[in-house]
CSV table of C-alpha atoms in Angstrom, one decimal:
chain,number,residue,atom,x,y,z
A,1166,MET,CA,-31.9,-42.1,64.9
A,1167,LYS,CA,-31.3,-38.4,64.8
A,1168,ALA,CA,-27.5,-39.0,64.4
A,1169,LYS,CA,-28.1,-41.5,61.6
A,1170,THR,CA,-30.3,-39.1,59.8
A,1171,LEU,CA,-27.7,-36.3,60.1
A,1172,ARG,CA,-25.0,-38.6,58.8
A,1173,SER,CA,-27.2,-39.6,55.8
A,1174,ILE,CA,-27.9,-36.0,55.0
A,1175,GLY,CA,-24.2,-35.2,55.3
A,1176,LEU,CA,-23.3,-38.1,53.0
A,1177,LEU,CA,-25.9,-36.9,50.5
A,1178,LEU,CA,-24.6,-33.4,50.5
A,1179,ALA,CA,-21.0,-34.7,50.1
A,1180,LEU,CA,-22.1,-36.9,47.2
A,1181,LEU,CA,-23.8,-33.9,45.5
A,1182,ALA,CA,-20.8,-31.7,46.0
A,1183,ALA,CA,-18.6,-34.5,44.6
A,1184,MET,CA,-20.9,-34.8,41.6
A,1185,ASP,CA,-20.8,-31.1,41.1
A,1186,SER,CA,-17.0,-31.0,41.3
A,1187,PHE,CA,-16.8,-33.5,38.4
A,1188,ALA,CA,-19.2,-31.5,36.3
A,1189,THR,CA,-17.8,-29.6,33.3
A,1190,SER,CA,-17.7,-25.9,34.0
A,1191,VAL,CA,-18.8,-23.3,31.4
A,1192,ASP,CA,-16.2,-20.6,32.1
A,1193,GLY,CA,-17.5,-18.0,29.7
A,1194,VAL,CA,-20.1,-17.3,27.0
A,1195,ARG,CA,-19.4,-15.1,24.0
A,1196,LEU,CA,-21.7,-13.8,21.2
A,1197,TRP,CA,-20.8,-12.7,17.6
A,1198,ARG,CA,-23.1,-11.4,14.9
A,1199,ALA,CA,-22.3,-11.9,11.2
A,1200,PRO,CA,-24.3,-10.8,8.2
A,1201,ASP,CA,-26.0,-14.2,7.8
A,1202,HIS,CA,-25.8,-15.8,11.2
A,1203,THR,CA,-25.2,-15.4,14.9
A,1204,ARG,CA,-22.5,-17.4,16.7
A,1205,LEU,CA,-22.7,-18.4,20.4
A,1206,VAL,CA,-19.5,-19.7,21.9
A,1207,PHE,CA,-19.2,-21.5,25.3
A,1208,ASP,CA,-15.8,-21.8,26.9
A,1209,LEU,CA,-15.5,-25.1,28.6
A,1210,SER,CA,-13.3,-26.8,31.1
A,1211,GLY,CA,-13.4,-30.0,29.0
A,1212,PRO,CA,-15.3,-31.8,26.2
A,1213,VAL,CA,-19.0,-32.3,26.7
A,1214,GLU,CA,-22.0,-34.1,25.2
A,1215,HIS,CA,-24.7,-31.7,24.1
A,1216,LYS,CA,-28.0,-31.3,22.2
A,1217,VAL,CA,-29.4,-28.4,20.3
A,1218,PHE,CA,-33.1,-28.2,19.2
A,1219,PRO,CA,-35.6,-25.6,18.3
A,1220,LEU,CA,-39.1,-25.0,19.8
A,1221,GLN,CA,-42.0,-23.1,18.2
A,1222,ASN,CA,-44.9,-21.0,19.4
A,1223,PRO,CA,-43.0,-19.0,20.5
A,1224,ASP,CA,-39.7,-19.5,18.7
A,1225,ARG,CA,-36.9,-20.7,21.1
A,1226,LEU,CA,-33.6,-22.6,20.8
A,1227,VAL,CA,-32.7,-25.0,23.5
A,1228,ILE,CA,-29.1,-26.0,24.2
A,1229,ASP,CA,-28.6,-28.9,26.7
A,1230,ILE,CA,-25.0,-29.5,27.9
A,1231,GLU,CA,-24.7,-32.7,29.8
A,1232,ASN,CA,-23.3,-32.7,33.4
A,1233,ALA,CA,-22.3,-29.0,33.2
A,1234,ARG,CA,-22.5,-25.9,35.3
A,1235,LEU,CA,-22.2,-22.2,34.7
A,1236,LYS,CA,-19.1,-21.1,36.6
A,1237,ASN,CA,-20.1,-17.5,37.0
A,1238,GLY,CA,-23.6,-17.3,35.7
A,1239,LEU,CA,-24.7,-15.9,32.4
A,1240,PRO,CA,-22.8,-12.8,31.4
A,1241,SER,CA,-24.5,-9.7,30.0
A,1242,LEU,CA,-24.4,-10.2,26.2
A,1243,GLU,CA,-25.0,-7.6,23.6
A,1244,LEU,CA,-28.2,-8.9,22.0
A,1245,GLN,CA,-29.1,-5.7,20.0
A,1246,ASN,CA,-29.1,-6.3,16.2
A,1247,THR,CA,-29.3,-10.1,16.8
A,1248,PRO,CA,-32.4,-12.4,16.4
A,1249,ILE,CA,-32.1,-13.3,20.1
A,1250,ALA,CA,-34.5,-11.5,22.5
A,1251,THR,CA,-33.3,-13.0,25.8
A,1252,ILE,CA,-31.0,-15.8,27.1
A,1253,ARG,CA,-31.8,-17.8,30.3
A,1254,SER,CA,-30.4,-20.9,32.0
A,1255,GLY,CA,-31.5,-23.6,34.3
A,1256,ILE,CA,-30.8,-27.2,35.4
A,1257,HIS,CA,-32.4,-30.1,33.4
A,1258,ASN,CA,-32.6,-33.7,34.7
A,1259,LYS,CA,-31.0,-32.5,37.9
A,1260,GLN,CA,-27.5,-32.5,36.3
A,1261,ASP,CA,-27.5,-31.0,32.8
A,1262,LEU,CA,-27.2,-27.3,32.0
A,1263,ARG,CA,-30.0,-26.0,29.9
A,1264,ILE,CA,-29.6,-22.7,28.0
A,1265,VAL,CA,-32.8,-21.3,26.4
A,1266,LEU,CA,-32.7,-18.6,23.7
A,1267,ASP,CA,-35.9,-16.7,23.3
A,1268,LEU,CA,-35.9,-15.8,19.6
A,1269,LYS,CA,-37.4,-12.9,17.6
A,1270,GLU,CA,-37.6,-15.2,14.5
A,1271,SER,CA,-36.9,-18.8,13.7
A,1272,LEU,CA,-33.3,-19.9,13.0
A,1273,LYS,CA,-31.4,-22.8,11.6
A,1274,PRO,CA,-28.9,-24.1,14.2
A,1275,ARG,CA,-25.6,-25.9,13.7
A,1276,SER,CA,-23.3,-26.9,16.5
A,1277,PHE,CA,-19.8,-28.3,16.9
A,1278,GLN,CA,-17.0,-28.6,19.4
A,1279,LEU,CA,-13.5,-27.2,19.2
A,1280,LYS,CA,-10.5,-28.7,21.0
A,1281,SER,CA,-8.2,-26.6,23.1
A,1282,ASN,CA,-5.4,-24.7,21.4
A,1283,GLN,CA,-2.7,-22.2,22.4
A,1284,GLN,CA,-5.3,-19.4,22.9
A,1285,TYR,CA,-8.5,-21.1,24.0
A,1286,GLY,CA,-9.6,-24.2,25.9
A,1287,ASN,CA,-12.4,-26.5,24.8
A,1288,ARG,CA,-15.3,-24.7,23.2
A,1289,LEU,CA,-18.9,-25.5,22.1
A,1290,VAL,CA,-19.9,-23.4,19.1
A,1291,VAL,CA,-23.6,-22.9,18.2
A,1292,ASP,CA,-24.2,-21.1,14.8
A,1293,MET,CA,-27.7,-19.9,14.2
A,1294,TYR,CA,-28.4,-19.1,10.5
A,1295,ASP,CA,-31.0,-16.6,9.5
A,1296,GLU,CA,-33.9,-18.0,7.5
A,1297,SER,CA,-34.9,-14.6,6.1
A,1298,ILE,CA,-31.6,-13.9,4.3
A,1299,GLN,CA,-32.2,-12.5,0.8
A,1300,THR,CA,-29.9,-13.4,-2.0
A,1301,GLU,CA,-27.2,-10.7,-2.3
A,1302,LYS,CA,-26.9,-8.9,-5.5
A,1303,THR,CA,-23.6,-9.3,-7.3
A,1304,VAL,CA,-21.1,-6.5,-6.8
A,1305,ALA,CA,-20.2,-6.6,-10.5
A,1306,THR,CA,-22.5,-4.3,-12.5
A,1307,ILE,CA,-22.4,-4.4,-16.2
A,1308,SER,CA,-23.0,-1.1,-17.9
A,1309,GLU,CA,-24.7,-0.7,-21.3
A,1310,ASP,CA,-21.4,-0.5,-23.1
A,1311,ASP,CA,-20.1,-3.6,-21.1
A,1312,ARG,CA,-17.4,-1.7,-19.3
A,1313,ARG,CA,-17.5,-3.3,-15.9
A,1314,ASP,CA,-15.3,-2.6,-12.9
A,1315,VAL,CA,-12.4,-4.9,-11.8
A,1316,ILE,CA,-13.7,-6.5,-8.6
A,1317,ILE,CA,-11.2,-6.9,-5.8
A,1318,ALA,CA,-12.2,-9.2,-2.9
A,1319,ILE,CA,-10.5,-8.1,0.4
A,1320,ASP,CA,-10.3,-10.8,3.1
A,1321,ALA,CA,-9.4,-9.4,6.6
A,1322,GLY,CA,-7.9,-12.5,8.4
A,1323,HIS,CA,-9.4,-14.1,11.5
A,1324,GLY,CA,-12.3,-12.3,13.3
A,1325,GLY,CA,-14.8,-13.0,16.0
A,1326,GLU,CA,-13.6,-15.5,18.5
A,1327,ASP,CA,-10.5,-16.0,16.5
A,1328,PRO,CA,-8.3,-12.9,17.3
A,1329,GLY,CA,-5.3,-14.1,15.3
A,1330,ALA,CA,-1.9,-13.0,16.7
A,1331,LEU,CA,-1.7,-11.0,19.8
A,1332,GLY,CA,0.8,-8.2,20.1
A,1333,PRO,CA,2.1,-6.0,22.9
A,1334,LYS,CA,-0.6,-4.0,24.8
A,1335,ARG,CA,-3.1,-6.5,23.6
A,1336,ILE,CA,-3.0,-5.4,20.0
A,1337,ARG,CA,-5.1,-7.9,18.1
A,1338,GLU,CA,-4.4,-9.0,14.5
A,1339,LYS,CA,-8.1,-9.3,13.7
A,1340,GLN,CA,-8.6,-5.6,14.4
A,1341,VAL,CA,-5.5,-4.3,12.7
A,1342,VAL,CA,-6.2,-6.2,9.4
A,1343,LEU,CA,-9.8,-5.2,9.3
A,1344,ALA,CA,-8.8,-1.6,9.6
A,1345,ILE,CA,-6.2,-2.0,6.8
A,1346,SER,CA,-8.8,-3.8,4.7
A,1347,LYS,CA,-11.4,-1.1,5.0
A,1348,LYS,CA,-8.8,1.6,4.1
A,1349,LEU,CA,-7.8,-0.5,1.1
A,1350,ALA,CA,-11.5,-0.8,0.1
A,1351,GLU,CA,-11.9,2.9,0.2
A,1352,LEU,CA,-8.9,3.5,-2.1
A,1353,ILE,CA,-10.2,0.9,-4.5
A,1354,ASP,CA,-13.7,2.3,-4.6
A,1355,ALA,CA,-12.4,5.9,-5.1
A,1356,THR,CA,-10.6,4.8,-8.3
A,1357,PRO,CA,-12.6,4.6,-11.6
A,1358,GLY,CA,-12.6,1.1,-13.0
A,1359,TYR,CA,-12.4,-0.7,-9.7
A,1360,LYS,CA,-14.8,-2.0,-7.1
A,1361,ALA,CA,-14.0,-3.5,-3.7
A,1362,THR,CA,-15.9,-6.1,-1.8
A,1363,LEU,CA,-15.0,-7.0,1.8
A,1364,ILE,CA,-15.3,-10.7,2.8
A,1365,ARG,CA,-16.0,-9.7,6.4
A,1366,THR,CA,-17.1,-6.2,7.3
A,1367,GLY,CA,-17.1,-6.5,11.1
A,1368,ASP,CA,-15.8,-8.5,14.1
A,1369,TYR,CA,-17.0,-12.0,13.2
A,1370,TYR,CA,-15.5,-15.2,11.9
A,1371,VAL,CA,-15.8,-16.6,8.3
A,1372,PRO,CA,-14.7,-20.2,7.6
A,1373,LEU,CA,-11.6,-20.3,5.4
A,1374,ARG,CA,-13.3,-22.2,2.5
A,1375,LYS,CA,-16.3,-19.9,2.6
A,1376,ARG,CA,-14.0,-16.8,2.1
A,1377,THR,CA,-13.1,-17.9,-1.4
A,1378,GLN,CA,-16.6,-19.1,-2.1
A,1379,ILE,CA,-17.9,-15.6,-1.2
A,1380,ALA,CA,-15.3,-14.1,-3.6
A,1381,ARG,CA,-16.5,-16.3,-6.4
A,1382,GLN,CA,-20.1,-15.5,-5.7
A,1383,ARG,CA,-19.3,-11.8,-6.0
A,1384,LYS,CA,-17.5,-12.4,-9.4
A,1385,ALA,CA,-14.1,-11.2,-8.0
A,1386,ASP,CA,-11.2,-10.8,-10.4
A,1387,MET,CA,-8.7,-10.8,-7.5
A,1388,PHE,CA,-8.6,-12.0,-3.9
A,1389,VAL,CA,-6.3,-10.3,-1.3
A,1390,SER,CA,-6.1,-11.8,2.2
A,1391,VAL,CA,-4.6,-9.4,4.8
A,1392,HIS,CA,-2.8,-10.7,7.9
A,1393,ALA,CA,-0.2,-9.7,10.4
A,1394,ASP,CA,2.5,-12.3,11.3
A,1395,ALA,CA,3.8,-13.4,14.7
A,1396,PHE,CA,6.8,-15.3,15.9
A,1397,SER,CA,8.0,-16.7,19.3
A,1398,HIS,CA,10.9,-14.2,19.2
A,1399,PRO,CA,10.0,-10.5,19.3
A,1400,SER,CA,12.9,-9.6,17.0
A,1401,ALA,CA,11.3,-11.2,13.9
A,1402,ASN,CA,10.1,-8.4,11.6
A,1403,GLY,CA,9.2,-7.5,8.0
A,1404,ALA,CA,6.2,-7.7,5.6
A,1405,SER,CA,5.7,-10.6,3.2
A,1406,VAL,CA,3.5,-11.5,0.3
A,1407,PHE,CA,2.4,-15.1,-0.4
A,1408,ALA,CA,1.0,-17.0,-3.4
A,1409,LEU,CA,-0.1,-20.6,-3.5
A,1410,SER,CA,2.6,-23.2,-3.7
A,1411,ARG,CA,2.9,-25.6,-6.7
A,1412,ARG,CA,2.4,-28.5,-4.5
A,1413,GLY,CA,-0.7,-26.9,-2.9
A,1414,ALA,CA,-2.1,-26.2,-6.4
A,1415,THR,CA,-1.7,-29.8,-7.4
A,1416,SER,CA,-3.3,-31.2,-4.3
A,1417,GLU,CA,-6.1,-28.7,-4.6
A,1418,THR,CA,-6.8,-29.7,-8.2
A,1419,ALA,CA,-7.2,-33.3,-7.1
A,1420,LYS,CA,-9.4,-32.4,-4.2
A,1421,TYR,CA,-11.6,-30.1,-6.3
A,1422,LEU,CA,-12.3,-32.8,-8.9
A,1423,ALA,CA,-13.0,-35.4,-6.2
A,1424,ASN,CA,-15.7,-33.3,-4.7
A,1425,ARG,CA,-18.8,-33.8,-6.7
A,1426,GLU,CA,-20.3,-30.5,-5.4
A,1427,ASN,CA,-17.6,-28.6,-7.3
A,1428,GLN,CA,-18.5,-30.1,-10.7
A,1429,ALA,CA,-21.1,-27.4,-11.4
A,1430,ASP,CA,-18.6,-24.6,-10.5
A,1431,LEU,CA,-17.2,-22.4,-13.2
A,1432,ILE,CA,-13.6,-21.8,-13.9
A,1433,GLY,CA,-11.7,-19.4,-16.1
A,1434,GLY,CA,-11.5,-16.2,-14.2
A,1435,ALA,CA,-14.9,-14.7,-15.2
A,1436,GLY,CA,-16.6,-18.1,-14.8
A,1437,SER,CA,-16.5,-18.9,-18.5
A,1438,VAL,CA,-16.0,-22.6,-18.4
A,1439,SER,CA,-18.3,-25.2,-16.7
A,1440,LEU,CA,-17.0,-28.6,-15.6
A,1441,ASP,CA,-20.3,-30.3,-15.2
A,1442,ASP,CA,-20.6,-31.4,-18.9
A,1443,LYS,CA,-17.0,-32.5,-19.3
A,1444,ASP,CA,-15.6,-36.0,-18.9
A,1445,LYS,CA,-13.1,-36.6,-16.1
A,1446,MET,CA,-10.0,-36.3,-18.2
A,1447,LEU,CA,-11.1,-33.1,-19.9
A,1448,ALA,CA,-12.2,-31.5,-16.7
A,1449,SER,CA,-8.8,-32.4,-15.1
A,1450,VAL,CA,-7.0,-30.7,-18.0
A,1451,LEU,CA,-9.2,-27.6,-18.0
A,1452,LEU,CA,-8.8,-27.3,-14.2
A,1453,ASP,CA,-5.1,-27.7,-14.3
A,1454,LEU,CA,-4.8,-25.1,-17.0
A,1455,SER,CA,-7.0,-22.7,-15.0
A,1456,MET,CA,-5.0,-23.3,-11.8
A,1457,THR,CA,-1.7,-22.8,-13.6
A,1458,ALA,CA,-2.8,-19.5,-15.2
A,1459,THR,CA,-4.3,-18.3,-11.9
A,1460,LEU,CA,-1.0,-19.2,-10.0
A,1461,SER,CA,1.0,-17.3,-12.6
A,1462,SER,CA,-1.2,-14.2,-12.3
A,1463,SER,CA,-1.0,-14.5,-8.5
A,1464,LEU,CA,2.8,-14.4,-8.6
A,1465,ASP,CA,2.8,-11.5,-10.9
A,1466,VAL,CA,0.4,-9.5,-8.8
A,1467,GLY,CA,2.2,-10.5,-5.7
A,1468,GLY,CA,5.5,-9.2,-7.1
A,1469,GLU,CA,3.9,-5.8,-7.9
A,1470,VAL,CA,2.4,-5.5,-4.4
A,1471,LEU,CA,5.7,-6.6,-2.7
A,1472,LYS,CA,7.6,-3.8,-4.6
A,1473,GLU,CA,5.2,-1.2,-3.3
A,1474,ILE,CA,5.2,-2.5,0.3
A,1475,GLY,CA,9.0,-2.4,0.2
A,1476,GLY,CA,8.8,1.3,-0.2
A,1477,VAL,CA,6.8,1.6,3.1
A,1478,ALA,CA,7.9,-1.3,5.3
A,1479,ARG,CA,10.9,-3.5,5.9
A,1480,LEU,CA,10.5,-6.8,3.9
A,1481,HIS,CA,10.8,-10.2,5.6
A,1482,LYS,CA,11.7,-11.8,2.3
A,1483,LYS,CA,12.5,-10.0,-1.0
A,1484,GLN,CA,10.5,-12.3,-3.2
A,1485,VAL,CA,7.0,-13.6,-3.2
A,1486,GLU,CA,6.8,-16.7,-1.0
A,1487,GLN,CA,4.6,-19.7,-1.7
A,1488,ALA,CA,2.7,-21.8,0.7
A,1489,GLY,CA,-0.5,-23.9,0.9
A,1490,PHE,CA,-2.8,-21.4,2.6
A,1491,VAL,CA,-6.4,-22.5,2.2
A,1492,VAL,CA,-7.6,-19.0,1.2
A,1493,LEU,CA,-5.2,-19.1,-1.7
A,1494,LYS,CA,-6.6,-22.2,-3.2
A,1495,SER,CA,-9.1,-20.8,-5.7
A,1496,PRO,CA,-8.7,-22.4,-9.1
A,1497,ASP,CA,-10.0,-19.4,-11.0
A,1498,ILE,CA,-9.2,-16.2,-9.0
A,1499,PRO,CA,-5.7,-14.9,-8.6
A,1500,SER,CA,-5.0,-14.8,-4.9
A,1501,ILE,CA,-2.4,-13.4,-2.6
A,1502,LEU,CA,-1.9,-13.2,1.1
A,1503,VAL,CA,-0.2,-10.1,2.5
A,1504,GLU,CA,1.5,-10.4,5.9
A,1505,THR,CA,1.7,-6.6,6.8
A,1506,GLY,CA,4.3,-7.1,9.5
A,1507,PHE,CA,5.1,-8.9,12.7
A,1508,ILE,CA,2.6,-8.0,15.4
A,1509,SER,CA,4.8,-9.8,17.9
A,1510,ASN,CA,7.5,-7.2,17.2
A,1511,PRO,CA,7.0,-4.2,19.5
A,1512,ASP,CA,8.1,-1.7,17.0
A,1513,GLU,CA,6.1,-3.1,14.1
A,1514,ALA,CA,3.0,-3.6,16.4
A,1515,LYS,CA,3.1,0.1,17.3
A,1516,LYS,CA,3.2,1.0,13.6
A,1517,LEU,CA,0.4,-1.5,12.7
A,1518,ALA,CA,-1.8,0.0,15.4
A,1519,SER,CA,-1.4,3.5,13.9
A,1520,SER,CA,-4.1,4.7,11.5
A,1521,SER,CA,-1.6,6.6,9.4
A,1522,TYR,CA,0.6,3.6,8.9
A,1523,GLN,CA,-2.4,1.4,8.1
A,1524,GLN,CA,-3.2,3.9,5.4
A,1525,LYS,CA,0.4,3.7,4.0
A,1526,ILE,CA,0.2,-0.1,3.9
A,1527,ALA,CA,-3.3,0.0,2.2
A,1528,LYS,CA,-2.0,2.5,-0.3
A,1529,ALA,CA,1.0,0.3,-1.1
A,1530,ILE,CA,-1.2,-2.8,-1.6
A,1531,PHE,CA,-3.5,-0.8,-3.9
A,1532,ASN,CA,-0.6,0.7,-5.9
A,1533,GLY,CA,0.7,-2.8,-6.6
A,1534,LEU,CA,-2.8,-4.1,-7.6
A,1535,ASN,CA,-3.4,-1.0,-9.8
A,1536,ARG,CA,0.0,-1.4,-11.6
A,1537,TYR,CA,-0.8,-5.0,-12.5
A,1538,PHE,CA,-4.4,-4.5,-13.6
A,1539,SER,CA,-3.5,-1.3,-15.6
A,1540,ASN,CA,-1.2,-3.5,-17.7
A,1541,HIS,CA,-3.3,-6.7,-17.6
A,1542,PRO,CA,-7.0,-5.7,-17.4
A,1543,PRO,CA,-9.7,-8.4,-17.6
A,1544,SER,CA,-11.6,-8.2,-20.9
A,1545,GLY,CA,-14.8,-6.2,-20.8
A,1546,THR,CA,-13.6,-3.8,-18.1
A,1547,LEU,CA,-13.3,-0.1,-18.2
A,1548,LEU,CA,-9.5,-0.6,-17.6
A,1549,ALA,CA,-9.3,-2.7,-20.7
A,1550,ALA,CA,-11.2,-0.1,-22.8
A,1551,GLN,CA,-8.8,2.6,-21.5
A,1552,LEU,CA,-5.7,0.4,-22.3
A,1553,ASN,CA,-7.0,0.0,-25.9
A,1554,GLY,CA,-7.4,3.7,-26.3
A,1555,ASP,CA,-11.2,3.8,-25.9
A,1556,GLU,CA,-12.7,6.8,-24.1
A,1557,ALA,CA,-14.3,6.5,-20.7
A,1558,GLU,CA,-17.5,8.4,-20.1
A,1559,HIS,CA,-18.7,9.9,-16.8
A,1560,VAL,CA,-22.4,10.7,-16.1
A,1561,ILE,CA,-22.8,13.7,-13.9
A,1562,ALA,CA,-24.4,12.9,-10.5
A,1563,ARG,CA,-25.6,15.1,-7.7
A,1564,GLY,CA,-22.7,16.6,-5.8
A,1565,ASP,CA,-20.2,16.2,-8.7
A,1566,THR,CA,-17.9,19.1,-9.6
A,1567,LEU,CA,-15.6,19.5,-12.6
A,1568,SER,CA,-12.5,19.7,-10.4
A,1569,GLY,CA,-13.6,16.5,-8.5
A,1570,ILE,CA,-14.2,14.6,-11.7
A,1571,ALA,CA,-10.8,15.7,-13.1
A,1572,SER,CA,-9.1,14.6,-9.9
A,1573,ARG,CA,-10.9,11.3,-9.9
A,1574,TYR,CA,-9.7,10.5,-13.5
A,1575,ASN,CA,-6.3,12.0,-13.0
A,1576,VAL,CA,-6.7,14.6,-15.7
A,1577,SER,CA,-6.5,18.5,-15.5
A,1578,VAL,CA,-9.7,20.6,-15.4
A,1579,LYS,CA,-8.5,22.5,-18.5
A,1580,LYS,CA,-8.0,19.3,-20.5
A,1581,LEU,CA,-11.4,18.0,-19.4
A,1582,GLN,CA,-13.0,21.2,-20.5
A,1583,GLN,CA,-11.2,21.3,-23.9
A,1584,HIS,CA,-12.1,17.6,-24.6
A,1585,ASN,CA,-15.8,18.3,-24.0
A,1586,GLY,CA,-16.0,21.8,-25.5
A,1587,LEU,CA,-16.9,23.3,-22.2
A,1588,LYS,CA,-16.5,27.1,-21.9
A,1589,SER,CA,-17.0,27.1,-18.1
A,1590,SER,CA,-16.9,24.8,-15.1
A,1591,ARG,CA,-20.7,24.6,-15.0
A,1592,ILE,CA,-22.2,21.1,-15.3
A,1593,THR,CA,-25.6,19.6,-14.9
A,1594,ILE,CA,-26.9,16.3,-13.5
A,1595,GLY,CA,-27.2,13.6,-16.2
A,1596,GLN,CA,-24.7,15.3,-18.5
A,1597,ARG,CA,-22.2,13.0,-20.0
A,1598,LEU,CA,-18.5,13.9,-20.1
A,1599,LYS,CA,-15.9,12.0,-22.2
A,1600,ILE,CA,-12.7,11.4,-20.3
A,1601,PRO,CA,-9.5,12.0,-22.3
A,1602,THR,CA,-7.1,9.0,-22.3
A,1603,SER,CA,-3.9,10.9,-22.3
C-alpha cells in the first residue's frame, strides 16, 4: 500500500512538472512611462490567452495570463512618476499567472499581443491611460498683431520597447534620434519666428498614426521625422531625406476618405477647410489638391534640408527619395523623414553617438528648414511679415540685454540703437523695440 501511494505521488509530481513545462514562460517584464499613459510589456515564450480588468476600493488592475509562469520572478521596475504603487504576482486557478497592479489612481487599460520579430519574441502589451489628463494647450500662440510662429513638429523615431536599429557597442537608434531631435528643437526655439514641438520627449513609444495626429493637434506647419538607417552589410553609409511617394499619397487619400472619423478633420495647412459639410466628390477633389500641394512643399523642404546635410555628412542619395512611410502621410502638413546616417556602419555609428556631430546634423536640418520658410512663410506669421517688409517688435523681458536681442535677430547693436533712438544700451522690462528688417 505504501509503495502504491509513493508511486501515485510520484506520478502526480511528474504530471505537475509536465504541465509546468508546457506552460508559457514570462521571460521578462518592462515598463515605460509616456506623458498620457504607462506601458507594461511582458516578454513571452509563445502566444497566450489573457484578461485585463480593473478593481476598485482600492484601485487595482488585474492581468490574468492563462497557463503561464514567471521565469525569474518579477524584476525590480522603476515605478516612480507612474500611477503604479506596487506590482505583485501569484497563481490563479492553480495554473494561470495573475499580476496585480496596486494603483495610485484609476486608469483606462488596453491590451494587445505582438508576434515575434527580428528583435523580440512574443509580447503582451498593456497600456494604461491616465484618466486625469488635461487637454494640452496648443503650441501656436497668436499675438495681438496676428504674427504667429511657424510651428515645427519634430518626431524622434521609435522609442520605448522599440529601440529601432542597433549599432556597434549597442548604440540604439531611439537614443541617437531623440538627442538630435532635442538639439534641433533648441535651435528652432532660439530663432525668432519659430516654435518647436517634440512628438516624444522621452524614452517611450508613440504609435505611427498618432504621431501625425499630435502634429495636427498642435497646429504644426511642418513635420520632421528623425531616424538612423541600418543595413545587413556594415559598409552601407550616407544620410537620406524622404518625402511621401505619389503612390502612397493616392492610396492615403482613398483611405482618408473611407474613414468616417476623418470627415470632420481640417485640411489646407492651417486647418482652413473642413470636409464634413462637403459631398463625396468635392471632398475628394479638395483632399487631392491638399495632398498634392503638401507633397510639393515636402519635396521642396526636403531638397533644402538635403543640401545642408550634404555639407556635414556623406549622402546616400543626392536627391530626395520618396516612399510610403506612415508618418509622411498627412494630407495637410508638409512632412519629411531624415535618415541621419547608417547606425549599422561602425564609422557613422561613432559619429552619430557624438554630441558634437548630433549638433551639426541638427544645425543642418534647421538651416534647410529656415531657408525654405524664409522664402515661403505661412500667412499670418512673423516670417511672412518680415518677408513683406513689416517690422518685427520685441518686448523686453527679465534677463534681456541689448546685445542678446541683437544677436537673436541677427542685427548689430549699433543698428538696433539707431533704429529705436537709443543713446545707450540701457533697456527696461516691458519696453518695446522695433527690429530693423535690413
